[in-house]
mmCIF file of C-alpha atoms and ligand atoms in Angstrom:
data_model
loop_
_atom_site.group_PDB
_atom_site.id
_atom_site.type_symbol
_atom_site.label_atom_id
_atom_site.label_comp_id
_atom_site.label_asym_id
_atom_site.label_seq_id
_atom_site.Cartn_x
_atom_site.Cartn_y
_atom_site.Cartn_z
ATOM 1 C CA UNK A 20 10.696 4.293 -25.033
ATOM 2 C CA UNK A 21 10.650 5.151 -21.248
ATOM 3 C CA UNK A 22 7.041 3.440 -21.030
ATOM 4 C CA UNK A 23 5.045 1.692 -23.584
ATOM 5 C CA UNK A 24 1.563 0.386 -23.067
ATOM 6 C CA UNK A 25 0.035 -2.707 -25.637
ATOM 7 C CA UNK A 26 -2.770 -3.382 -26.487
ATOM 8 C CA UNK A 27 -4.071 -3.063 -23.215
ATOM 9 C CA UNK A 28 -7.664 -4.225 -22.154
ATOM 10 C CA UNK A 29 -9.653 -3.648 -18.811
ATOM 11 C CA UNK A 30 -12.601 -4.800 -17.995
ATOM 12 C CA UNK A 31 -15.706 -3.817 -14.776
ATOM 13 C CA UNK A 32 -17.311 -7.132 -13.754
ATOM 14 C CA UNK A 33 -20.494 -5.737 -11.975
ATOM 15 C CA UNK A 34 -23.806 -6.885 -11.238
ATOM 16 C CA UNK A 35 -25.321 -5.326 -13.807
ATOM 17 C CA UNK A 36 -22.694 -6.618 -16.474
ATOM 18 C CA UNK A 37 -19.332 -6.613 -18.360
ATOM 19 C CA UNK A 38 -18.120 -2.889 -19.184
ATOM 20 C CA UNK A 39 -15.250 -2.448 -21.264
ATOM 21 C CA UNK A 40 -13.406 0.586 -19.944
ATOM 22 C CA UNK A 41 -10.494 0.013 -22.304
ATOM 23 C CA UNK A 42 -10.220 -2.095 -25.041
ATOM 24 C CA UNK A 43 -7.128 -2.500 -26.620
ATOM 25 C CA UNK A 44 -4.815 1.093 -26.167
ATOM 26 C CA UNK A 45 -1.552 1.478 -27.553
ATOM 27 C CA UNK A 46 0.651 4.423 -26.571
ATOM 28 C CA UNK A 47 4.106 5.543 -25.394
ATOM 29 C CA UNK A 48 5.186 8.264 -23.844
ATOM 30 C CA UNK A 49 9.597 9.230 -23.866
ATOM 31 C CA UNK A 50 11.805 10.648 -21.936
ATOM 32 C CA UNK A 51 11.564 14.428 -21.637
ATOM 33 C CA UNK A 52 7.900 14.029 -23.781
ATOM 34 C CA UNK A 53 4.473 14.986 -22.738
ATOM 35 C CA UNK A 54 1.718 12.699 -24.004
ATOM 36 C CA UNK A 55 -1.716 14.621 -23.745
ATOM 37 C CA UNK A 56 -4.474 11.791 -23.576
ATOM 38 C CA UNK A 57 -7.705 13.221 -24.634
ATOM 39 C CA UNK A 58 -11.637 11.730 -24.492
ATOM 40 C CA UNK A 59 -14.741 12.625 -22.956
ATOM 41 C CA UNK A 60 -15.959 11.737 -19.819
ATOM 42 C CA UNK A 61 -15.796 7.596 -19.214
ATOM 43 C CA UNK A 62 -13.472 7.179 -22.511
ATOM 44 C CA UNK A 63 -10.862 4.855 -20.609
ATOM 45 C CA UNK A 64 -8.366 7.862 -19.421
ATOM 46 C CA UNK A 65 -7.929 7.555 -15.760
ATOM 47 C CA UNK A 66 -8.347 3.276 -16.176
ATOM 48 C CA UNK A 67 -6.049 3.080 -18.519
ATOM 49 C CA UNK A 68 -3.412 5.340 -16.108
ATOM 50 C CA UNK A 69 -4.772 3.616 -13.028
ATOM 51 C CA UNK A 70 -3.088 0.044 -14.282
ATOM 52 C CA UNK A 71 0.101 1.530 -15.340
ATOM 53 C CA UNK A 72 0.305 3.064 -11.874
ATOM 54 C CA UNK A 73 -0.822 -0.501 -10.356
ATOM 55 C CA UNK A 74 -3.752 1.523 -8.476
ATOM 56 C CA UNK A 75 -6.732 -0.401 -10.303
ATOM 57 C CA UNK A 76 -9.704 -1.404 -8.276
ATOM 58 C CA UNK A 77 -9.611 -5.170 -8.747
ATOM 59 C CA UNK A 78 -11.927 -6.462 -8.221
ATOM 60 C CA UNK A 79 -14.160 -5.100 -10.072
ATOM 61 C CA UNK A 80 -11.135 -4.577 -12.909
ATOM 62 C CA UNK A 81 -9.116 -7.035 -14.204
ATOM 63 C CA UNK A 82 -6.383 -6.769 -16.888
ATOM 64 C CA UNK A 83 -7.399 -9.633 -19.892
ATOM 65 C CA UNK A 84 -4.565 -8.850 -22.119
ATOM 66 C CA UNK A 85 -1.752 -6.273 -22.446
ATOM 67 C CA UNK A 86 1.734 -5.395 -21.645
ATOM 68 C CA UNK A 87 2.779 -2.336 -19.954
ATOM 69 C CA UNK A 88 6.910 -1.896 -20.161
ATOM 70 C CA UNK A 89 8.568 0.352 -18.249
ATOM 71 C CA UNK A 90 12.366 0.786 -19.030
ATOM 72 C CA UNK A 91 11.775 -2.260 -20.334
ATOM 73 C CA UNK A 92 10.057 -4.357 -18.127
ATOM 74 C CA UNK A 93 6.512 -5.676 -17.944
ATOM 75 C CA UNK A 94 4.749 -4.248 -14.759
ATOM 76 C CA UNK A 95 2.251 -6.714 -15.195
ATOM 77 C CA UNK A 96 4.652 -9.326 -14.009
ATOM 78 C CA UNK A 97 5.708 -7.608 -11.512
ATOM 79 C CA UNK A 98 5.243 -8.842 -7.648
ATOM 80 C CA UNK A 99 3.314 -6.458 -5.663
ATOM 81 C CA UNK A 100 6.028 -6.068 -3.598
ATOM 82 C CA UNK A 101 7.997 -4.809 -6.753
ATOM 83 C CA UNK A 102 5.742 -2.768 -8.305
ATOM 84 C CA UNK A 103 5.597 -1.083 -4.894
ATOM 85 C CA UNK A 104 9.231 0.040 -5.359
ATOM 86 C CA UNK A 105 8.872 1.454 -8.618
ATOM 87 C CA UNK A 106 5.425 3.175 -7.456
ATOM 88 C CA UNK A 107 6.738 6.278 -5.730
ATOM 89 C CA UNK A 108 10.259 6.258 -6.896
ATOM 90 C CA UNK A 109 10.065 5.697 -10.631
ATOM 91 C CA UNK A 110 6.768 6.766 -11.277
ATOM 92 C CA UNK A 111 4.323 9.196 -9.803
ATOM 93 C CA UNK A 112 0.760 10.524 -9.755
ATOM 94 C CA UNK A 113 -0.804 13.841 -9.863
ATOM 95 C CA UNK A 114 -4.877 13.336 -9.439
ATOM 96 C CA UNK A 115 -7.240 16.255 -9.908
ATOM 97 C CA UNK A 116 -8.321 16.740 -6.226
ATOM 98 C CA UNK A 117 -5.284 17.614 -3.939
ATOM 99 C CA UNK A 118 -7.803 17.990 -0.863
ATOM 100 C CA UNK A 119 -8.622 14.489 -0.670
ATOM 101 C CA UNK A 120 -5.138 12.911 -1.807
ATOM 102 C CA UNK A 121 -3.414 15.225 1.109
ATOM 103 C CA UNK A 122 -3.467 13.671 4.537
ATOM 104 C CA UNK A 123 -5.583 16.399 6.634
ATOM 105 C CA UNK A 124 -4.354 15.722 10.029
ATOM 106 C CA UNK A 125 -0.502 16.304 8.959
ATOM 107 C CA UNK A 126 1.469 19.285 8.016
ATOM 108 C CA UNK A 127 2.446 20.140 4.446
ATOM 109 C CA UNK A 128 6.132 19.278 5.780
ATOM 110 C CA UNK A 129 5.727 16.338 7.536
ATOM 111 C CA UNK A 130 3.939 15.112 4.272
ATOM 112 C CA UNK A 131 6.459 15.895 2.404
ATOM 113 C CA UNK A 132 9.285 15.041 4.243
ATOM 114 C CA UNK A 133 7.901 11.483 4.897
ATOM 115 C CA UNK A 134 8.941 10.622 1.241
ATOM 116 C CA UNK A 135 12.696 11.056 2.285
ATOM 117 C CA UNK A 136 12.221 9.755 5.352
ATOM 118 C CA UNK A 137 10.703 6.207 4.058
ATOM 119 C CA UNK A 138 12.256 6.025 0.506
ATOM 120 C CA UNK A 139 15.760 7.864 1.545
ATOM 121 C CA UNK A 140 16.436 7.069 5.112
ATOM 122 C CA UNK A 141 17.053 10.623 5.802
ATOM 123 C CA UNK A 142 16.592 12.246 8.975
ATOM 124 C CA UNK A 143 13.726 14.342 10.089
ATOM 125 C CA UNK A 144 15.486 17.604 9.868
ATOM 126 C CA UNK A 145 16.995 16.674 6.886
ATOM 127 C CA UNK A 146 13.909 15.495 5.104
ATOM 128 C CA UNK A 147 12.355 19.005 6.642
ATOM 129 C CA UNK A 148 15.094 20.982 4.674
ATOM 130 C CA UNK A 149 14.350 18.807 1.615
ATOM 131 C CA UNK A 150 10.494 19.639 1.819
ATOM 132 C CA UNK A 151 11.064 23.898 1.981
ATOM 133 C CA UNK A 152 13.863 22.921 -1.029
ATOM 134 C CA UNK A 153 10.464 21.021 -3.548
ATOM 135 C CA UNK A 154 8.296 23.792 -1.964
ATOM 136 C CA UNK A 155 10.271 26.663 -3.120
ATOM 137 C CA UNK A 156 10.866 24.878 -6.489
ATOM 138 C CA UNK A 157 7.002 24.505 -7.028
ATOM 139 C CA UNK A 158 7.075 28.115 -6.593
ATOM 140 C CA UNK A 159 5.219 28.411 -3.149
ATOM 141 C CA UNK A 160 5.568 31.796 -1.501
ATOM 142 C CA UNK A 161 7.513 31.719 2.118
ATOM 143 C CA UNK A 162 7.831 28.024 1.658
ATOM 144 C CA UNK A 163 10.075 28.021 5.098
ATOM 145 C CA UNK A 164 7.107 29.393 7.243
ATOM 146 C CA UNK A 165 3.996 27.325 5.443
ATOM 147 C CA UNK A 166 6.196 24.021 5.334
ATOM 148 C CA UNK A 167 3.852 24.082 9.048
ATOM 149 C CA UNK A 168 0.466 24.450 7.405
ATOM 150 C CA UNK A 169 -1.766 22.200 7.060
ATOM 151 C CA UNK A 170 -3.620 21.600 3.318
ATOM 152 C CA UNK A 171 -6.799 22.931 3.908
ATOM 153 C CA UNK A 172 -4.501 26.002 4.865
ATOM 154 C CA UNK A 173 -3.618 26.512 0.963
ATOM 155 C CA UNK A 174 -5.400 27.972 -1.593
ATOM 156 C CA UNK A 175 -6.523 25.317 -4.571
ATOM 157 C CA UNK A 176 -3.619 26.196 -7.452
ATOM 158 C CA UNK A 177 -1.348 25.895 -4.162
ATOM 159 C CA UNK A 178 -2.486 22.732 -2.749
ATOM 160 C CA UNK A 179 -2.124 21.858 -6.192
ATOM 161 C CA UNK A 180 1.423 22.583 -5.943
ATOM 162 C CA UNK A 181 1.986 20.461 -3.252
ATOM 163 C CA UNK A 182 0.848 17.566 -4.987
ATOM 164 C CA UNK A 183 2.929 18.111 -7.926
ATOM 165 C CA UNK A 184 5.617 18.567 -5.169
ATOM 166 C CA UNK A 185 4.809 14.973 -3.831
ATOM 167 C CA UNK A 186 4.870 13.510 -7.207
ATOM 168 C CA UNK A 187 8.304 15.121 -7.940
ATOM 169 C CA UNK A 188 9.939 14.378 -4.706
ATOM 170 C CA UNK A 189 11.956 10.777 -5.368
ATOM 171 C CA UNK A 190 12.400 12.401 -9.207
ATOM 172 C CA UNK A 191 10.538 9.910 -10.870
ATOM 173 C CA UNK A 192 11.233 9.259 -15.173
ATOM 174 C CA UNK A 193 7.145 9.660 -15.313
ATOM 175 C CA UNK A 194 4.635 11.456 -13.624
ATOM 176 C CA UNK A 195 1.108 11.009 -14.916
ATOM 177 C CA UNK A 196 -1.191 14.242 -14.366
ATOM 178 C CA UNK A 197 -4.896 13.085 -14.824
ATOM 179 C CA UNK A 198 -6.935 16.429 -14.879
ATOM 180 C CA UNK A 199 -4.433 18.512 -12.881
ATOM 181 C CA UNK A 200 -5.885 21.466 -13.292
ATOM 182 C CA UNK A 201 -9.569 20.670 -13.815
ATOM 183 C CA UNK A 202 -10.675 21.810 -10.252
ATOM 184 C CA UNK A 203 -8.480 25.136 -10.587
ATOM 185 C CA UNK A 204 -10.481 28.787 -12.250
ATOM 186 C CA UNK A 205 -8.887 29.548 -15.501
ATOM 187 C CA UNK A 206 -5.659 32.032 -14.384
ATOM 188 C CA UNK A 207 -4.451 29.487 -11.980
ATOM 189 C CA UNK A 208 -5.162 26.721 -14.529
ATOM 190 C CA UNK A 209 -2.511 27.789 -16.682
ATOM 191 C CA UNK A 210 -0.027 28.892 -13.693
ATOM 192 C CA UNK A 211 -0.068 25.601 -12.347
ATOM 193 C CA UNK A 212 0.131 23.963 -16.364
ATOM 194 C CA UNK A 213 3.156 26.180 -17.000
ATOM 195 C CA UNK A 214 5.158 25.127 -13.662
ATOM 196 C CA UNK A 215 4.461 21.194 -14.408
ATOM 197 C CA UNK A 216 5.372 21.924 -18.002
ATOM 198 C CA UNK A 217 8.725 23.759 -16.779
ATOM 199 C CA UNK A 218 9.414 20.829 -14.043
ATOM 200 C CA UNK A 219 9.162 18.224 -16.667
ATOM 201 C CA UNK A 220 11.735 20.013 -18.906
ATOM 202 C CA UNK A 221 13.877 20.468 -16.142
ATOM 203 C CA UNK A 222 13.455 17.301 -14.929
ATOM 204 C CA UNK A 223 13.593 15.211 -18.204
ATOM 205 C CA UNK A 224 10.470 13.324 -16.936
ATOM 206 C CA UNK A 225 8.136 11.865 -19.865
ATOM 207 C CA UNK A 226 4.565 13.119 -18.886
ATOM 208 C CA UNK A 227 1.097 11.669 -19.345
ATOM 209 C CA UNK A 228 -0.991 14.217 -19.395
ATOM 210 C CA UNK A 229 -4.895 13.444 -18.995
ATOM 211 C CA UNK A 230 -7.527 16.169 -19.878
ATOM 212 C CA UNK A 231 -10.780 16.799 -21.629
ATOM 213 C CA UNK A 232 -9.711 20.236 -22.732
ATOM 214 C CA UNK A 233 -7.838 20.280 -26.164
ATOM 215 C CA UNK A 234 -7.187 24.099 -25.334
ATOM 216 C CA UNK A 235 -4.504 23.156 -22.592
ATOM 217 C CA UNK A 236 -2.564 20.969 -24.358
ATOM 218 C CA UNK A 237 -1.363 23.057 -27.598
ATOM 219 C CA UNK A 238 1.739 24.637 -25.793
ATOM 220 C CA UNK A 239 2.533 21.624 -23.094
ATOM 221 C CA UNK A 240 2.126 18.725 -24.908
ATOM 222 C CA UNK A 241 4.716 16.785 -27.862
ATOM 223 C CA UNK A 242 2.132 14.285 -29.216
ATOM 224 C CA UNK A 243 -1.928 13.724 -28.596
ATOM 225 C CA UNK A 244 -3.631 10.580 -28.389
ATOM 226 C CA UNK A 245 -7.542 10.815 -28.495
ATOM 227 C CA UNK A 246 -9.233 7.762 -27.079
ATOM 228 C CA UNK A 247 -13.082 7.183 -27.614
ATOM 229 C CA UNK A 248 -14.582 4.043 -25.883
ATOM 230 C CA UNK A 249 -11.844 2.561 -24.921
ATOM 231 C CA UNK A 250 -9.454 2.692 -27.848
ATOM 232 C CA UNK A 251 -6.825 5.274 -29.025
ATOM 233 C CA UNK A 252 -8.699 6.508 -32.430
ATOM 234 C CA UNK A 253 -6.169 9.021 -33.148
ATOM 235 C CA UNK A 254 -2.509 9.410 -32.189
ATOM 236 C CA UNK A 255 -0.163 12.275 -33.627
ATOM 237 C CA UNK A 256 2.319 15.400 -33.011
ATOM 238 C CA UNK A 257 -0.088 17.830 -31.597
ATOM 239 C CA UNK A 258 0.567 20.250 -34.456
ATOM 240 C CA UNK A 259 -0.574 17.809 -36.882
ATOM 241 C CA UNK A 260 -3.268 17.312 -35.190
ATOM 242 C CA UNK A 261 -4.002 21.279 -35.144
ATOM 243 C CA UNK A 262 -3.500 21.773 -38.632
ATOM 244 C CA UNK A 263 -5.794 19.211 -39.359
ATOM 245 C CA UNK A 264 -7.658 16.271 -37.243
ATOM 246 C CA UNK A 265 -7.581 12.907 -39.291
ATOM 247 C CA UNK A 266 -10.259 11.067 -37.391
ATOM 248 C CA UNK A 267 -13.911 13.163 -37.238
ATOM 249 C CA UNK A 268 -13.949 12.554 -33.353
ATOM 250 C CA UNK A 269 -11.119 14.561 -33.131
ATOM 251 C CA UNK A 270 -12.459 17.274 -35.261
ATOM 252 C CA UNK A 271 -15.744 17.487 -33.246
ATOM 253 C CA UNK A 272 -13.147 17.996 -29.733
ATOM 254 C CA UNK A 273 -11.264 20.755 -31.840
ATOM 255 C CA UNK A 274 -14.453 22.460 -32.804
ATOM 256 C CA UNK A 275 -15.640 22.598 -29.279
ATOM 257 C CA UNK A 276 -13.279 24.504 -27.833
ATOM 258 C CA UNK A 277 -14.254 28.308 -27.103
ATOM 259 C CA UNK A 278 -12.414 30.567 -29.464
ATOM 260 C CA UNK A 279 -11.924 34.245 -28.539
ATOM 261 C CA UNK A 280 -12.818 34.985 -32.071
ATOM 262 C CA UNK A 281 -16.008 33.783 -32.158
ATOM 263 C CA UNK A 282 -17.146 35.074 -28.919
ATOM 264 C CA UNK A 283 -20.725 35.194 -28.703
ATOM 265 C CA UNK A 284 -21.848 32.498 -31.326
ATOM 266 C CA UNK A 285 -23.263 28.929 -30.156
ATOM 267 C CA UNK A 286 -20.147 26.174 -29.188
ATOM 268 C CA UNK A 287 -20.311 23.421 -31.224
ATOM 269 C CA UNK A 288 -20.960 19.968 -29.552
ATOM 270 C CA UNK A 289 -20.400 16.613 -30.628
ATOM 271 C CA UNK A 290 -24.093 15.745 -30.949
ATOM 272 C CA UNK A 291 -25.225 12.316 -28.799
ATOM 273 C CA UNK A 292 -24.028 10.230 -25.799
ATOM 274 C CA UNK A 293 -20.559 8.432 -25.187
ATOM 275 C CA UNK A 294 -21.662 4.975 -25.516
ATOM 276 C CA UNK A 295 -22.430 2.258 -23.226
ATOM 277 C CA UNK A 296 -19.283 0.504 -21.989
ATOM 278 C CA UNK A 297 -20.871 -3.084 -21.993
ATOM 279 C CA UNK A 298 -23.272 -2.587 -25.169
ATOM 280 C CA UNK A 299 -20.524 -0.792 -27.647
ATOM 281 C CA UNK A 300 -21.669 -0.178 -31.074
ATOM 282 C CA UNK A 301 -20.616 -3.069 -33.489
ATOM 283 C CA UNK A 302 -18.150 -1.568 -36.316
ATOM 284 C CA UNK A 303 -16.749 1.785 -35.600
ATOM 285 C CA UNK A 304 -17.874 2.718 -32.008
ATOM 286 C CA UNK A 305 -18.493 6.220 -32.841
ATOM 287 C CA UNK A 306 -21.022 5.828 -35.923
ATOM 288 C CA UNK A 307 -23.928 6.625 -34.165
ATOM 289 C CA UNK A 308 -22.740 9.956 -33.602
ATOM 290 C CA UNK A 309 -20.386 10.460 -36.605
ATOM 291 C CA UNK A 310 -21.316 13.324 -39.515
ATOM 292 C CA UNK A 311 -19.044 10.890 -41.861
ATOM 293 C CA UNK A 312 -20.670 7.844 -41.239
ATOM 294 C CA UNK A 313 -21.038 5.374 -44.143
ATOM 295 C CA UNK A 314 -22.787 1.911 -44.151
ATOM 296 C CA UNK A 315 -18.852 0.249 -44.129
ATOM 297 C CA UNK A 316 -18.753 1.947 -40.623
ATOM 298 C CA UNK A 317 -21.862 0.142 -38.970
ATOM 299 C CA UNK A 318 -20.159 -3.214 -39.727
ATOM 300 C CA UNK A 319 -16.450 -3.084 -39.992
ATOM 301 C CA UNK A 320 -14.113 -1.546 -37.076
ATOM 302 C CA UNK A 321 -11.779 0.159 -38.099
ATOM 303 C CA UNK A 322 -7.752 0.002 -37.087
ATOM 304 C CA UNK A 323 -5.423 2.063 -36.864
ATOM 305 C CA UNK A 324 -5.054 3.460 -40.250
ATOM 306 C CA UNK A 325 -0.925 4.763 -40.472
ATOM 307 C CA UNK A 326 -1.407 8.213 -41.767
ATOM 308 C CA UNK A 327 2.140 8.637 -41.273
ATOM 309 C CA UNK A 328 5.272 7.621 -39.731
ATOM 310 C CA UNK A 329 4.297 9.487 -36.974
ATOM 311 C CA UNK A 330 0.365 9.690 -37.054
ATOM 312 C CA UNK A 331 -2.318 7.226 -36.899
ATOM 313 C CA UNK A 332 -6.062 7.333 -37.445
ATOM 314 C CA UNK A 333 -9.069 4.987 -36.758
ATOM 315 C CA UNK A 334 -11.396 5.688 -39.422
ATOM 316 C CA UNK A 335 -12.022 4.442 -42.743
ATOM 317 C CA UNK A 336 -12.403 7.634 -43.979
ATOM 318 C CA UNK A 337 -9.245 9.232 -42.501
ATOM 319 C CA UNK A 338 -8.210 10.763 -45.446
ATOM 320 C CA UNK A 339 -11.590 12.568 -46.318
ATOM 321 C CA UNK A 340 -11.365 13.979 -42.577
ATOM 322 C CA UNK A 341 -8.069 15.176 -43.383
ATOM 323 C CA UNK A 342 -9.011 17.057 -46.820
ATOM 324 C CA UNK A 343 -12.671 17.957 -45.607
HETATM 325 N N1 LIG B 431 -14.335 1.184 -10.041
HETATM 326 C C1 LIG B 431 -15.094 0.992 -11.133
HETATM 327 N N2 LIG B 431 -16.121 0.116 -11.131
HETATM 328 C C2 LIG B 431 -16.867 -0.109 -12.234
HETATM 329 N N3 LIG B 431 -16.663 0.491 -13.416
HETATM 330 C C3 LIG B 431 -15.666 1.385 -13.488
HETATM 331 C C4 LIG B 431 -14.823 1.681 -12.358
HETATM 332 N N4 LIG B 431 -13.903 2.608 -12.739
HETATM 333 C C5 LIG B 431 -14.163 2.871 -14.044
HETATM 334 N N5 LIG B 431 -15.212 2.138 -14.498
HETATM 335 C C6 LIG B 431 -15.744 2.136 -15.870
HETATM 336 O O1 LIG B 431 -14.735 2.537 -16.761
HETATM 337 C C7 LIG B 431 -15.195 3.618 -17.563
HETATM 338 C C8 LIG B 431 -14.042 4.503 -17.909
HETATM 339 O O2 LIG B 431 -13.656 5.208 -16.762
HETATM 340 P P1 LIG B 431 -12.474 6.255 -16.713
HETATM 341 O O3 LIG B 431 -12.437 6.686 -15.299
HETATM 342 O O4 LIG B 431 -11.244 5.704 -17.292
HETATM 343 O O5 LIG B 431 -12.996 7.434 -17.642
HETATM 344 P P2 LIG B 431 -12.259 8.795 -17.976
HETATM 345 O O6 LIG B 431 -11.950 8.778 -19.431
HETATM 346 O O7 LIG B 431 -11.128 8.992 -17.053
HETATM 347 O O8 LIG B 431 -13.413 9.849 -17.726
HETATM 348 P P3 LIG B 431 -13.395 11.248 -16.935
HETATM 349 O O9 LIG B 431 -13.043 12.252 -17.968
HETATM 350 O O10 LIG B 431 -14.814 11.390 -16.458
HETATM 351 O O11 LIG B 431 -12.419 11.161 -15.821
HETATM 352 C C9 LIG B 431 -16.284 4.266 -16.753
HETATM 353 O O12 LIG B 431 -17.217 4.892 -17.569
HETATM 354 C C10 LIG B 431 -16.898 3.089 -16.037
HETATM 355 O O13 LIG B 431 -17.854 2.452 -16.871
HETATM 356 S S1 LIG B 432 -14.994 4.958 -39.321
HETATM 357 FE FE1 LIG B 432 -16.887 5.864 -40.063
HETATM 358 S S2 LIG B 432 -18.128 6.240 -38.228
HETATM 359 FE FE2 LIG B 432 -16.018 5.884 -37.577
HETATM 360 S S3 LIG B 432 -15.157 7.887 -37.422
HETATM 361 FE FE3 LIG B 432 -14.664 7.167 -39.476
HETATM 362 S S4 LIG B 432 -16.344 7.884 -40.758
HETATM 363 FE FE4 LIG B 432 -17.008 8.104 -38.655
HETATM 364 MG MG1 LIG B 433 -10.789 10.292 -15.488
#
């Protein structure tokens, strides 16, 4: 495994309390994979990529337990100064908003060129050439004259672009793309999903891929993990997962996508709230809003149920969600 997180747990000390962003998430991600992480809003995505990228805001996070390796080591015993090095380099970051990650006062060029100049020792003309070379590989138009623009220059799906070229620069084994496309209108969505999917081929990279919209991730992604408060409650192939969601959280996400066929009747919604990161329902954290809820559920939590070599499920009821 090129990265492996375990049993990972992150807590929010604030004022008002303890909230427990992410309690206890297992997943790996290969070489030349894509791992689409799934959840609604506040499930534990970004926090959980956040402290494998060693970007956490602590305080008010702090790691209580967990290992994170990465070709085999454990970032969390990293120095700073090491975990610096493989920051960058090893691994990179694509976040949803390009406009505010980009440096406004400096040129698309100089931006990218400052990668080679800092992590390569290259010269400026050199690391010039190098930026036109990622820009023309991220497929922007007349990359030699815009390598001079400035970001707020560039349309969205392009600035885009540029970020993904950042992230690819030092040809890291993992880039992790939380929401890349969520800012983006539909057309350029999946332009800017299909280059990242082709780069990763090409490249061999394993991907994280974080999104709330199970309709993207069908022709990117290798395997799905769906996380719900905090935990991973169901982890499998994505075509598993298509055929036929083991966990009723998962069901409710594949329900609410928009199908063309059914254009015109009422979406489907998961019915309630996401719960309250430091007041999380006692048994299975989703039983409040589950259709399959049984008295078991409002006591016991449930683990990861192995559906499969390959596929696991928290619910007690996995294999009635499977059948139903
Ligand atoms: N800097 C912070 N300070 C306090 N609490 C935080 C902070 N960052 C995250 N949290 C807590 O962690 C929870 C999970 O946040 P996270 O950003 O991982 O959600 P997410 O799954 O990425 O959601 P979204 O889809 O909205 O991006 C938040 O709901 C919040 O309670
Ligand atoms: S354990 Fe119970 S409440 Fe939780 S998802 Fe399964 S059926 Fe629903
Ligand atoms: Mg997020």
């Amino acid at each position: 495994m090129l990265l492996e997180v375990r049993d990972l747990h992150v807590e929010f000390r604030t004022r008002d309390g303890v909230a427990k962003a992410v309690n206890g998430v297992d997943y790996g991600v290969d070489a030349g994979e894509t791992l689409a992480v799934l959840g609604e809003s506040g499930s534990g995505k970004s926090v959980t990529a956040q402290a494998i990228m060693g970007i956490l805001d602590m305080p008010p996070g702090k790691i209580t337990q967990g290992e994170i390796l990465f070709q085999g080591k454990d970032l969390l015993k990293l120095k700073e100064e090491e975990r610096r090095k493989v920051r960058g380099a090893e691994m990179a970051m694509i976040f949803q908003d390009a406009l505010s990650s980009l440096n406004p006062v400096l040129s698309v060029g100089d931006q990218l060129g400052e990668m080679f100049v800092v992590h390569r020792g290259m010269s400026k003309k050199d690391a010039r050439a190098k930026a036109v070379e990622l820009m023309d590989r991220v497929r922007i138009p007349a990359a030699k004259e815009r390598v001079k623009q400035y970001p707020h220059q560039f349309s969205g799906g392009m600035r885009q672009r540029i970020m993904i070229a950042m992230a690819l620069a030092l040809e890291p084994a993992l880039i992790i793309a939380d929401e890349p496309t969520t800012a983006l209108d539909v057309t350029v969505q999946a332009q800017v999903m299909d280059l990242l999917a082709d780069l990763q081929r090409e490249y061999n990279m394993g991907l994280i891929l974080i999104t709330h919209d199970l309709g993207v991730v069908a022709d990117v992604a290798d395997r799905i993990a769906v996380m719900y408060a905090g935990r991973i409650v169901e982890s499998a192939p994505v075509h598993d997962i298509y055929k036929a969601p083991a966990h009723p959280y998962t069901r409710g996400l594949l329900d609410s996508i928009p199908r063309l066929d059914q254009k015109g009747q009422e979406l489907y919604a998961i019915k309630g709230l996401p719960p309250n990161l430091m007041h999380i329902p006692p048994g299975c954290a989703f039983h409040p809003r589950c259709p399959m809820a049984q008295d078991v559920c409002r006591t016991d939590e449930p683990p990861l149920y192995e559906v499969s070599e390959e596929r696991g499920s928290a619910c007690h009821f996995w294999r009635e969600c499977l059948h139903g």
